Short mmCIF file of C-alpha atoms and ligand atoms in Angstrom, two decimals:
data_model
loop_
_atom_site.label_atom_id
_atom_site.label_comp_id
_atom_site.label_asym_id
_atom_site.label_seq_id
_atom_site.Cartn_x
_atom_site.Cartn_y
_atom_site.Cartn_z
CA MET P 1 89.48 100.05 114.19
CA ALA P 2 92.96 99.76 115.33
CA PRO P 3 95.60 102.68 114.86
CA THR P 4 96.89 102.16 110.77
CA THR P 5 100.43 102.02 112.64
CA GLN P 6 99.44 98.90 114.30
CA LEU P 7 98.27 97.27 110.76
CA PRO P 8 100.46 95.69 108.59
CA ARG P 9 101.84 98.10 106.01
CA PRO P 10 101.25 97.58 102.36
CA ILE P 11 103.96 96.87 100.18
CA ILE P 12 104.17 98.63 96.88
CA VAL P 13 106.40 96.88 94.11
CA SER P 14 107.32 98.47 90.74
CA GLY P 15 109.42 98.28 88.09
CA PRO P 16 109.31 97.98 84.71
CA SER P 17 107.64 95.12 82.56
CA GLY P 18 109.48 92.02 82.70
CA SER P 19 111.20 92.73 85.28
CA GLY P 20 110.50 89.93 87.04
CA LYS P 21 107.50 91.39 89.16
CA SER P 22 104.62 88.45 88.64
CA THR P 23 107.88 85.71 88.69
CA LEU P 24 108.74 86.90 92.44
CA LEU P 25 105.12 87.84 93.84
CA LYS P 26 103.93 84.31 92.32
CA ARG P 27 106.73 82.18 94.84
CA LEU P 28 106.02 85.23 97.60
CA PHE P 29 102.24 84.33 97.82
CA GLU P 30 102.93 80.04 97.43
CA ALA P 31 105.88 80.40 100.31
CA TYR P 32 103.30 82.72 102.59
CA PRO P 33 100.25 81.76 101.62
CA ASP P 34 98.28 83.04 104.39
CA ARG P 35 100.73 86.46 105.04
CA PHE P 36 99.79 88.72 102.31
CA GLY P 37 96.80 89.46 99.83
CA PHE P 38 96.14 91.83 97.06
CA SER P 39 93.14 94.21 96.94
CA VAL P 40 90.07 93.53 95.41
CA SER P 41 89.54 95.90 92.43
CA HIS P 42 86.60 97.96 91.18
CA THR P 43 84.92 97.83 88.42
CA THR P 44 82.12 98.99 86.09
CA ARG P 45 81.46 95.56 84.14
CA SER P 46 78.95 92.74 84.86
CA PRO P 47 80.01 89.93 86.95
CA ARG P 48 80.91 86.59 85.24
CA LEU P 49 79.23 83.67 86.17
CA GLY P 50 80.53 82.24 89.74
CA GLU P 51 82.40 86.04 90.19
CA GLU P 52 81.50 87.21 93.84
CA ASP P 53 80.62 90.69 94.51
CA GLY P 54 83.46 91.98 97.19
CA ILE P 55 85.45 89.02 96.31
CA ALA P 56 86.77 88.98 92.22
CA TYR P 57 85.88 92.60 92.32
CA ASN P 58 83.69 95.50 93.82
CA PHE P 59 81.32 95.42 90.95
CA VAL P 60 79.85 99.74 90.94
CA THR P 61 77.51 101.38 88.49
CA LYS P 62 79.39 103.60 86.15
CA GLU P 63 77.73 106.94 88.46
CA ALA P 64 79.08 105.19 91.74
CA PHE P 65 82.75 104.76 89.70
CA ARG P 66 82.46 108.28 88.89
CA LYS P 67 81.43 109.34 92.33
CA LEU P 68 84.65 107.58 93.97
CA VAL P 69 86.63 109.39 91.17
CA ASP P 70 85.55 112.76 92.55
CA GLU P 71 85.89 111.46 96.06
CA HIS P 72 89.65 111.10 95.30
CA SER P 73 89.13 107.69 96.36
CA PHE P 74 90.99 105.62 93.70
CA ILE P 75 94.94 105.29 93.47
CA GLU P 76 94.69 104.41 90.49
CA HIS P 77 92.13 103.59 87.39
CA ALA P 78 91.88 103.19 84.03
CA ARG P 79 89.35 102.18 81.22
CA PHE P 80 89.75 99.06 79.46
CA GLY P 81 87.59 98.67 76.60
CA SER P 82 84.15 100.24 77.57
CA ASN P 83 84.33 99.41 81.25
CA LEU P 84 86.32 101.11 84.28
CA TYR P 85 88.56 99.87 86.46
CA GLY P 86 90.16 100.69 89.83
CA THR P 87 92.28 100.21 92.99
CA SER P 88 90.66 102.29 95.86
CA VAL P 89 92.34 102.95 99.15
CA GLY P 90 89.87 101.43 101.14
CA ALA P 91 90.17 98.16 99.26
CA VAL P 92 93.98 98.24 100.67
CA LYS P 93 93.12 99.48 103.88
CA SER P 94 90.49 96.65 103.58
CA VAL P 95 93.63 93.76 103.43
CA ALA P 96 95.43 95.26 106.48
CA GLU P 97 92.71 95.32 108.29
CA LYS P 98 92.23 91.28 107.83
CA GLY P 99 95.60 91.18 109.29
CA ARG P 100 97.46 90.69 105.97
CA THR P 101 100.14 92.69 103.88
CA CYS P 102 98.78 93.88 100.81
CA ILE P 103 101.02 93.85 98.13
CA LEU P 104 100.38 96.45 94.75
CA ASP P 105 102.01 95.56 91.65
CA ILE P 106 101.74 99.22 89.75
CA GLU P 107 103.69 101.18 87.42
CA MET P 108 104.94 104.69 88.36
CA GLU P 109 102.03 107.06 88.08
CA GLY P 110 100.63 104.52 90.59
CA VAL P 111 103.57 104.88 92.92
CA LYS P 112 103.05 108.77 92.92
CA GLN P 113 99.24 108.11 93.69
CA VAL P 114 100.11 106.45 96.85
CA LYS P 115 102.47 108.73 98.02
CA LYS P 116 99.69 110.89 98.12
CA THR P 117 97.48 108.55 100.40
CA ASP P 118 97.62 107.49 104.57
CA LEU P 119 98.82 104.15 103.68
CA ASN P 120 102.04 104.37 105.27
CA ALA P 121 103.89 101.95 102.68
CA ARG P 122 106.93 100.56 101.74
CA PHE P 123 108.09 100.79 98.36
CA LEU P 124 110.40 98.43 96.58
CA PHE P 125 111.71 98.93 92.86
CA LEU P 126 112.63 95.86 91.12
CA GLN P 127 115.41 96.62 88.13
CA PRO P 128 116.42 94.46 85.31
CA PRO P 129 120.40 94.45 84.91
CA SER P 130 120.14 96.33 81.80
CA VAL P 131 117.71 97.41 79.38
CA GLU P 132 119.07 94.85 76.97
CA ILE P 133 118.80 92.12 79.38
CA LEU P 134 115.53 93.28 79.88
CA GLU P 135 114.20 93.09 76.49
CA LYS P 136 116.11 89.49 75.86
CA ARG P 137 113.42 88.72 78.68
CA LEU P 138 110.50 90.53 77.73
CA ARG P 139 111.58 88.44 74.16
CA GLY P 140 111.76 85.33 75.97
CA ARG P 141 108.71 85.36 77.46
CA GLY P 142 106.88 85.14 74.38
CA THR P 143 103.74 87.25 75.37
CA ASP P 144 104.20 90.38 74.09
CA LYS P 145 103.40 91.83 70.17
CA GLU P 146 106.81 93.23 68.86
CA GLU P 147 105.16 96.50 69.16
CA ASP P 148 103.95 96.20 72.58
CA ILE P 149 107.88 95.29 73.82
CA GLN P 150 108.86 98.64 71.86
CA ALA P 151 106.48 100.26 73.87
CA ARG P 152 107.61 98.89 77.28
CA LEU P 153 111.23 99.27 76.46
CA ALA P 154 110.65 103.11 76.18
CA GLN P 155 108.32 103.35 79.58
CA ALA P 156 111.31 101.59 81.21
CA GLY P 157 113.76 103.82 80.84
CA LYS P 158 111.41 106.71 82.89
CA GLU P 159 110.53 104.09 85.14
CA ILE P 160 114.38 103.72 85.94
CA ASP P 161 114.76 107.11 85.91
CA PHE P 162 112.11 108.23 88.33
CA SER P 163 113.07 104.96 90.60
CA HIS P 164 116.30 106.76 91.28
CA ILE P 165 115.28 110.13 92.71
CA PRO P 166 116.04 109.59 96.32
CA GLY P 167 113.60 108.91 98.60
CA VAL P 168 111.13 107.20 96.03
CA HIS P 169 111.80 103.48 97.21
CA ASP P 170 112.82 101.84 100.14
CA GLN P 171 114.72 99.56 98.56
CA ILE P 172 115.77 98.84 95.13
CA ILE P 173 116.82 95.23 93.83
CA ILE P 174 118.06 94.64 90.87
CA ASN P 175 116.67 91.26 88.97
CA ASP P 176 120.32 89.96 87.71
CA ASP P 177 120.47 86.31 89.33
CA LEU P 178 116.92 85.34 90.19
CA GLU P 179 117.78 83.43 93.17
CA LYS P 180 119.99 86.64 94.57
CA ALA P 181 116.91 88.51 93.66
CA TRP P 182 114.37 86.20 95.72
CA GLN P 183 116.74 86.39 98.74
CA GLU P 184 116.23 89.99 99.06
CA PHE P 185 112.62 90.19 97.69
CA LYS P 186 111.63 88.00 100.61
CA ALA P 187 113.83 89.64 103.29
CA PHE P 188 112.05 92.88 102.44
CA CYS P 189 108.47 91.80 102.48
CA VAL P 190 109.06 89.39 105.51
CA PRO P 191 111.33 91.27 107.23
CA ASP P 192 111.00 89.53 110.69
CA GLU P 193 112.71 86.65 109.75
CA ARG P 194 115.42 88.04 108.90
N1 ATP Q 1 116.52 87.09 87.27
C1 ATP Q 1 115.92 86.53 85.78
N2 ATP Q 1 116.73 86.13 84.74
C2 ATP Q 1 116.16 85.34 84.00
N3 ATP Q 1 114.71 85.55 83.64
C3 ATP Q 1 114.25 85.94 84.51
C4 ATP Q 1 114.47 86.28 85.87
N4 ATP Q 1 113.76 87.27 86.43
C5 ATP Q 1 112.64 87.26 85.64
N5 ATP Q 1 112.75 86.10 84.33
C6 ATP Q 1 112.31 86.16 83.28
O1 ATP Q 1 111.46 87.60 83.12
C7 ATP Q 1 110.64 87.25 82.33
C8 ATP Q 1 109.35 88.47 82.68
O2 ATP Q 1 109.14 88.41 83.93
P1 ATP Q 1 108.14 88.59 85.01
O3 ATP Q 1 107.08 88.00 83.99
O4 ATP Q 1 107.63 88.01 86.07
O5 ATP Q 1 108.22 90.10 84.30
P2 ATP Q 1 106.82 91.55 85.12
O6 ATP Q 1 107.60 92.76 86.12
O7 ATP Q 1 105.94 90.78 86.29
O8 ATP Q 1 106.16 92.03 83.97
P3 ATP Q 1 104.38 92.99 83.36
O9 ATP Q 1 104.72 94.24 83.98
O10 ATP Q 1 104.55 93.16 82.26
O11 ATP Q 1 103.58 91.81 84.08
C9 ATP Q 1 109.89 85.98 82.18
O12 ATP Q 1 110.03 85.02 81.42
C10 ATP Q 1 110.59 85.82 83.46
O13 ATP Q 1 110.46 84.57 83.82
#
């Protein structure tokens, strides 16, 4: 295996809910379809029709999942309903081993976990111009219930405070004008094109 330093470094994109992560990542994957990749998550849920192990998810038993948790294999893991889901360090490394830059869209606790690993990641934070504008965008998106919007706004303050701790992120992009944010985002993710 090639030394980690020669492999594409993973990019960690974080930012409050509604800051525009999905919008910019969609553009990035459309503009550079072969350059980036997402890691394959682990789950204890059963595969649905057509879902291949190792492609849609790494399907594992609850026992195997717990063992991975005990071995600190996950960057983050969570329960949704009766199923467990997790992002493993190994899954991120395997994207890099295929020559692609792995992109992780994660929240603050995940960022802290990645910093404890040997992934040698680059950290990008997407910041809304203000909490008022963030609220407008969350409402405009039309996908969230009122209580979810309030919870997302409360969490946004914590995410922004954390992002301002020196050394946490390599770059902070303020997503005010979308075209300007896209240019900055692209320059960070595809630095050799500058
Ligand atoms: N610069 C911008 N100007 C105006 N609207 C924007 C801008 N960037 C994103 N939006 C809009 O804001 C809303 C939230 O963006 P998006 O869904 O990409 O956020 P997100 O960070 O991926 O949120 P989540 O973490 O909840 O998935 C969307 O409706 C999107 O179209």
